[in-house]
CSV table of C-alpha atoms in Angstrom, one decimal:
chain,number,residue,atom,x,y,z
A,1,UNK,CA,11.2,6.3,-2.2
A,2,UNK,CA,9.7,3.1,-0.7
A,3,UNK,CA,8.1,3.4,2.7
A,4,UNK,CA,10.0,1.4,5.2
A,5,UNK,CA,7.6,1.3,8.2
A,6,UNK,CA,8.4,-0.7,11.3
A,7,UNK,CA,9.1,-4.4,10.5
A,8,UNK,CA,7.3,-7.0,12.5
A,9,UNK,CA,7.0,-10.7,13.1
A,10,UNK,CA,4.0,-12.4,14.6
A,11,UNK,CA,2.5,-15.7,15.5
A,12,UNK,CA,0.2,-17.5,13.0
A,13,UNK,CA,-3.4,-16.1,13.1
A,14,UNK,CA,-2.3,-12.8,14.7
A,15,UNK,CA,-2.7,-9.5,12.9
A,16,UNK,CA,1.0,-9.7,12.1
A,17,UNK,CA,0.7,-13.1,10.3
A,18,UNK,CA,0.9,-12.7,6.5
A,19,UNK,CA,-2.3,-14.7,6.1
A,20,UNK,CA,-4.2,-12.2,8.1
A,21,UNK,CA,-4.7,-10.8,4.6
A,22,UNK,CA,-7.5,-12.7,3.0
A,23,UNK,CA,-6.0,-12.7,-0.5
A,24,UNK,CA,-2.9,-14.3,0.8
A,25,UNK,CA,-5.0,-16.7,2.9
A,26,UNK,CA,-6.8,-17.9,-0.2
A,27,UNK,CA,-3.6,-18.9,-2.1
A,28,UNK,CA,-2.7,-22.5,-2.7
A,29,UNK,CA,0.1,-23.7,-0.4
A,30,UNK,CA,2.7,-23.8,-3.2
A,31,UNK,CA,1.8,-20.3,-4.3
A,32,UNK,CA,2.1,-18.9,-0.8
A,33,UNK,CA,5.3,-20.8,-0.3
A,34,UNK,CA,6.8,-19.1,-3.4
A,35,UNK,CA,5.9,-15.6,-2.1
A,36,UNK,CA,6.6,-16.1,1.6
A,37,UNK,CA,10.4,-15.8,1.6
A,38,UNK,CA,10.1,-12.3,0.0
A,39,UNK,CA,7.1,-11.2,2.2
A,40,UNK,CA,7.8,-8.8,5.1
A,41,UNK,CA,5.3,-7.4,7.6
A,42,UNK,CA,5.4,-3.7,8.5
A,43,UNK,CA,3.4,-1.2,10.5
A,44,UNK,CA,2.0,1.9,8.6
A,45,UNK,CA,1.1,5.0,10.7
A,46,UNK,CA,-2.0,7.0,9.9
A,47,UNK,CA,-1.4,9.5,7.1
A,48,UNK,CA,1.5,7.7,5.6
A,49,UNK,CA,1.7,8.3,1.8
A,50,UNK,CA,3.0,5.2,0.1
A,51,UNK,CA,2.9,6.5,-3.4
A,52,UNK,CA,2.2,9.9,-5.1
A,53,UNK,CA,0.8,10.1,-8.6
A,54,UNK,CA,3.5,8.9,-11.1
A,55,UNK,CA,5.8,7.4,-8.5
A,56,UNK,CA,7.5,4.2,-9.5
A,57,UNK,CA,5.9,1.2,-7.8
A,58,UNK,CA,8.4,-1.0,-5.9
A,59,UNK,CA,6.1,-3.2,-3.8
A,60,UNK,CA,2.7,-4.9,-3.9
A,61,UNK,CA,1.0,-4.5,-0.5
A,62,UNK,CA,-1.4,-6.9,1.3
A,63,UNK,CA,-3.1,-5.1,4.2
A,64,UNK,CA,-3.9,-6.9,7.5
A,65,UNK,CA,-5.8,-4.4,9.6
A,66,UNK,CA,-4.6,-1.2,7.9
A,67,UNK,CA,-6.9,0.5,5.4
A,68,UNK,CA,-5.5,2.5,2.5
A,69,UNK,CA,-7.3,4.9,0.1
A,70,UNK,CA,-6.3,5.6,-3.5
A,71,UNK,CA,-7.2,9.3,-4.1
A,72,UNK,CA,-7.0,11.4,-7.2
A,73,UNK,CA,-5.3,14.7,-6.5
A,74,UNK,CA,-6.7,17.7,-8.4
A,75,UNK,CA,-4.6,20.7,-9.5
A,76,UNK,CA,-6.3,22.9,-6.9
A,77,UNK,CA,-5.4,20.4,-4.1
A,78,UNK,CA,-8.9,18.9,-3.7
A,79,UNK,CA,-9.1,15.1,-3.4
A,80,UNK,CA,-11.5,12.4,-4.6
A,81,UNK,CA,-11.3,8.8,-3.4
A,82,UNK,CA,-11.2,6.3,-6.2
A,83,UNK,CA,-10.7,3.0,-4.3
A,84,UNK,CA,-10.3,1.5,-0.8
A,85,UNK,CA,-8.0,-1.3,0.1
A,86,UNK,CA,-8.1,-3.5,3.2
A,87,UNK,CA,-7.6,-7.1,4.2
A,88,UNK,CA,-9.7,-8.4,1.4
A,89,UNK,CA,-7.1,-7.7,-1.3
A,90,UNK,CA,-3.9,-5.9,-2.4
A,91,UNK,CA,-2.7,-2.8,-4.1
A,92,UNK,CA,0.4,-1.7,-6.0
A,93,UNK,CA,-0.2,-4.1,-8.9
A,94,UNK,CA,-3.0,-3.1,-11.2
A,95,UNK,CA,-1.1,-0.2,-12.7
A,96,UNK,CA,2.2,-1.9,-12.4
A,97,UNK,CA,1.9,-4.4,-15.2
A,98,UNK,CA,3.0,-1.9,-17.9
A,99,UNK,CA,3.7,1.6,-16.7
A,100,UNK,CA,4.8,0.6,-13.1
A,101,UNK,CA,3.6,4.0,-12.0
A,102,UNK,CA,1.1,4.9,-9.3
A,103,UNK,CA,-2.4,6.0,-10.6
A,104,UNK,CA,-2.8,8.5,-7.7
A,105,UNK,CA,-1.9,9.0,-4.0
A,106,UNK,CA,-2.0,5.9,-1.8
A,107,UNK,CA,-2.6,7.1,1.7
A,108,UNK,CA,-3.1,5.2,5.0
A,109,UNK,CA,-6.5,6.2,6.4
A,110,UNK,CA,-6.5,3.7,9.3
A,111,UNK,CA,-3.1,2.6,10.7
A,112,UNK,CA,-2.1,-1.0,11.1
A,113,UNK,CA,0.0,-3.8,9.7
A,114,UNK,CA,0.5,-4.9,6.1
A,115,UNK,CA,2.6,-7.4,4.2
A,116,UNK,CA,4.5,-6.4,1.1
A,117,UNK,CA,6.5,-8.2,-1.6
A,118,UNK,CA,8.9,-6.7,-4.2
A,119,UNK,CA,7.0,-6.0,-7.4
A,120,UNK,CA,9.4,-8.0,-9.5
A,121,UNK,CA,9.0,-11.1,-7.4
A,122,UNK,CA,5.2,-10.7,-7.6
A,123,UNK,CA,5.4,-10.6,-11.4
A,124,UNK,CA,7.5,-13.7,-11.5
A,125,UNK,CA,5.0,-15.5,-9.2
A,126,UNK,CA,2.0,-14.5,-11.4
A,127,UNK,CA,3.8,-15.8,-14.5
A,128,UNK,CA,4.7,-19.1,-12.8
A,129,UNK,CA,1.3,-19.8,-11.3
A,130,UNK,CA,-2.0,-20.0,-13.2
A,131,UNK,CA,-3.9,-20.2,-9.9
A,132,UNK,CA,-2.3,-17.0,-8.7
A,133,UNK,CA,-2.9,-15.3,-12.0
A,134,UNK,CA,-6.6,-16.3,-11.9
A,135,UNK,CA,-6.9,-14.9,-8.4
A,136,UNK,CA,-5.2,-11.6,-9.4
A,137,UNK,CA,-7.6,-11.2,-12.4
A,138,UNK,CA,-10.6,-11.9,-10.2
A,139,UNK,CA,-9.5,-9.3,-7.7
A,140,UNK,CA,-8.8,-6.8,-10.5
A,141,UNK,CA,-12.3,-7.3,-11.8
A,142,UNK,CA,-13.8,-6.8,-8.3
A,143,UNK,CA,-11.7,-3.6,-7.9
A,144,UNK,CA,-12.9,-2.3,-11.2
A,145,UNK,CA,-16.5,-2.9,-10.1
A,146,UNK,CA,-15.8,-1.0,-6.9
A,147,UNK,CA,-14.4,2.0,-8.8
A,148,UNK,CA,-17.3,1.8,-11.3
A,149,UNK,CA,-20.0,1.9,-8.6
A,150,UNK,CA,-18.1,4.5,-6.5
A,151,UNK,CA,-18.0,6.9,-9.5
A,152,UNK,CA,-21.7,6.4,-10.1
A,153,UNK,CA,-22.5,6.7,-6.4
A,154,UNK,CA,-20.6,10.0,-6.0
A,155,UNK,CA,-22.4,11.4,-9.0
A,156,UNK,CA,-26.0,10.6,-8.1
A,157,UNK,CA,-26.4,9.8,-4.4
A,158,UNK,CA,-26.8,12.2,-1.5
A,159,UNK,CA,-24.0,12.5,1.0
A,160,UNK,CA,-26.0,10.9,3.8
A,161,UNK,CA,-26.3,7.5,2.1
A,162,UNK,CA,-22.7,7.8,0.8
A,163,UNK,CA,-21.5,8.3,4.3
A,164,UNK,CA,-23.3,5.2,5.5
A,165,UNK,CA,-21.7,3.2,2.6
A,166,UNK,CA,-18.3,4.5,3.5
A,167,UNK,CA,-18.6,3.7,7.2
A,168,UNK,CA,-19.9,0.2,6.3
A,169,UNK,CA,-17.0,-0.4,3.9
A,170,UNK,CA,-14.5,0.6,6.6
A,171,UNK,CA,-16.3,-1.6,9.2
A,172,UNK,CA,-16.1,-4.6,6.9
A,173,UNK,CA,-12.3,-4.4,6.9
A,174,UNK,CA,-11.8,-4.2,10.7
A,175,UNK,CA,-12.6,-6.6,13.6
A,176,UNK,CA,-14.0,-3.9,15.9
A,177,UNK,CA,-16.8,-1.4,16.0
A,178,UNK,CA,-14.6,1.6,16.9
A,179,UNK,CA,-13.4,3.3,13.7
A,180,UNK,CA,-10.7,5.9,14.1
A,181,UNK,CA,-12.2,8.3,11.5
A,182,UNK,CA,-12.1,12.0,11.9
A,183,UNK,CA,-14.5,14.5,10.4
A,184,UNK,CA,-11.8,16.0,8.4
A,185,UNK,CA,-10.8,12.7,6.8
A,186,UNK,CA,-14.3,11.7,6.1
A,187,UNK,CA,-14.9,15.0,4.4
A,188,UNK,CA,-11.9,14.5,2.2
A,189,UNK,CA,-13.0,11.0,1.2
A,190,UNK,CA,-16.6,12.0,0.5
A,191,UNK,CA,-15.6,15.2,-1.3
A,192,UNK,CA,-17.7,17.6,0.9
A,193,UNK,CA,-17.2,20.2,3.5
A,194,UNK,CA,-16.3,19.2,7.1
A,195,UNK,CA,-19.4,21.0,8.4
A,196,UNK,CA,-21.5,18.7,6.1
A,197,UNK,CA,-19.9,15.6,7.5
A,198,UNK,CA,-20.5,16.9,11.1
A,199,UNK,CA,-24.2,17.4,10.3
A,200,UNK,CA,-24.5,13.9,8.8
A,201,UNK,CA,-22.7,12.2,11.6
A,202,UNK,CA,-24.8,14.1,14.2
A,203,UNK,CA,-27.9,12.8,12.4
A,204,UNK,CA,-26.7,9.2,12.4
A,205,UNK,CA,-25.9,9.5,16.1
A,206,UNK,CA,-29.3,10.9,16.9
A,207,UNK,CA,-30.8,7.9,15.1
A,208,UNK,CA,-28.8,5.5,17.2
A,209,UNK,CA,-26.7,4.2,14.4
A,210,UNK,CA,-23.3,5.4,15.5
A,211,UNK,CA,-21.7,7.0,18.5
A,212,UNK,CA,-19.1,9.7,18.2
A,213,UNK,CA,-16.0,9.9,20.3
A,214,UNK,CA,-12.9,12.1,20.1
A,215,UNK,CA,-11.0,11.1,17.0
A,216,UNK,CA,-13.5,8.5,15.7
A,217,UNK,CA,-16.9,6.9,15.6
A,218,UNK,CA,-18.3,3.6,16.9
A,219,UNK,CA,-20.8,1.5,15.0
A,220,UNK,CA,-23.9,0.9,17.2
A,221,UNK,CA,-26.5,-0.4,14.8
A,222,UNK,CA,-24.9,-2.0,11.7
A,223,UNK,CA,-28.3,-3.2,10.3
A,224,UNK,CA,-29.6,0.4,10.5
A,225,UNK,CA,-26.6,1.7,8.6
A,226,UNK,CA,-27.2,-0.9,5.9
A,227,UNK,CA,-30.7,0.2,5.6
A,228,UNK,CA,-29.5,3.8,5.3
A,229,UNK,CA,-26.8,3.1,2.8
A,230,UNK,CA,-27.3,3.2,-1.0
A,231,UNK,CA,-27.5,0.2,-3.3
A,232,UNK,CA,-23.8,0.7,-4.3
A,233,UNK,CA,-22.6,-0.8,-1.0
A,234,UNK,CA,-24.6,-4.0,-1.6
A,235,UNK,CA,-23.4,-4.2,-5.3
A,236,UNK,CA,-19.8,-3.8,-4.4
A,237,UNK,CA,-20.0,-6.3,-1.6
A,238,UNK,CA,-21.8,-8.8,-3.8
A,239,UNK,CA,-19.1,-8.5,-6.5
A,240,UNK,CA,-16.3,-9.2,-4.0
A,241,UNK,CA,-18.2,-12.2,-2.5
A,242,UNK,CA,-18.9,-13.6,-5.9
A,243,UNK,CA,-15.4,-13.2,-7.4
A,244,UNK,CA,-13.4,-13.8,-4.2
A,245,UNK,CA,-15.3,-16.1,-1.9
A,246,UNK,CA,-14.1,-15.6,1.7
A,247,UNK,CA,-12.9,-12.0,1.1
A,248,UNK,CA,-15.9,-10.5,3.0
A,249,UNK,CA,-16.5,-11.8,6.5
A,250,UNK,CA,-20.1,-11.8,7.6
A,251,UNK,CA,-20.7,-9.0,10.1
């Protein structure tokens, strides 16, 4: 069933404005005008599951300040994050061209607002606009690169540097240093035990890179986190900046 959320309206430039999403902001005026009548802004609470594996996809979503993870759910219940979606792009489209079924579980990791448009209307817009089609293809290539580097990263890099990458990737998608990330959630996304995450975060705090608070962490030294992260963070960020100029704000 489609997630309803709480519908919103907001002034231009606010987190409730459709163009708070950088993909929508990059559209030509006529392309945005075609989508706008069908766009609606909603609030998504933390933990909301938008799609389970195999669910029919009804909407394409454009996050504003919400962050959503696509996770693969194993038969024994374990999870593995495959991709992260924030204000730089969209989700609910890549697997919806043919099967129209969700790859995996789409879950809200950081609550916030999103815009969404019915999938059928998105398909019509793509077919009608070469510019929109080009932008969608560029985003799909960047997303494929993200998944490619994430798979390699999870296979060969230690959890400490992967944790730095994950914190930085989340920080990129928000306008504040306080990140509402719990140890439990980080452990699920990194595919490790909660105790391992606690040890890693304690080390990052001791080094002065982050500060922990109840229910989240605060970025203190972003440059230090970048030095501590693996090469995969820089490769993913470079690919998005190259294919989708303006999708990554400078910290």
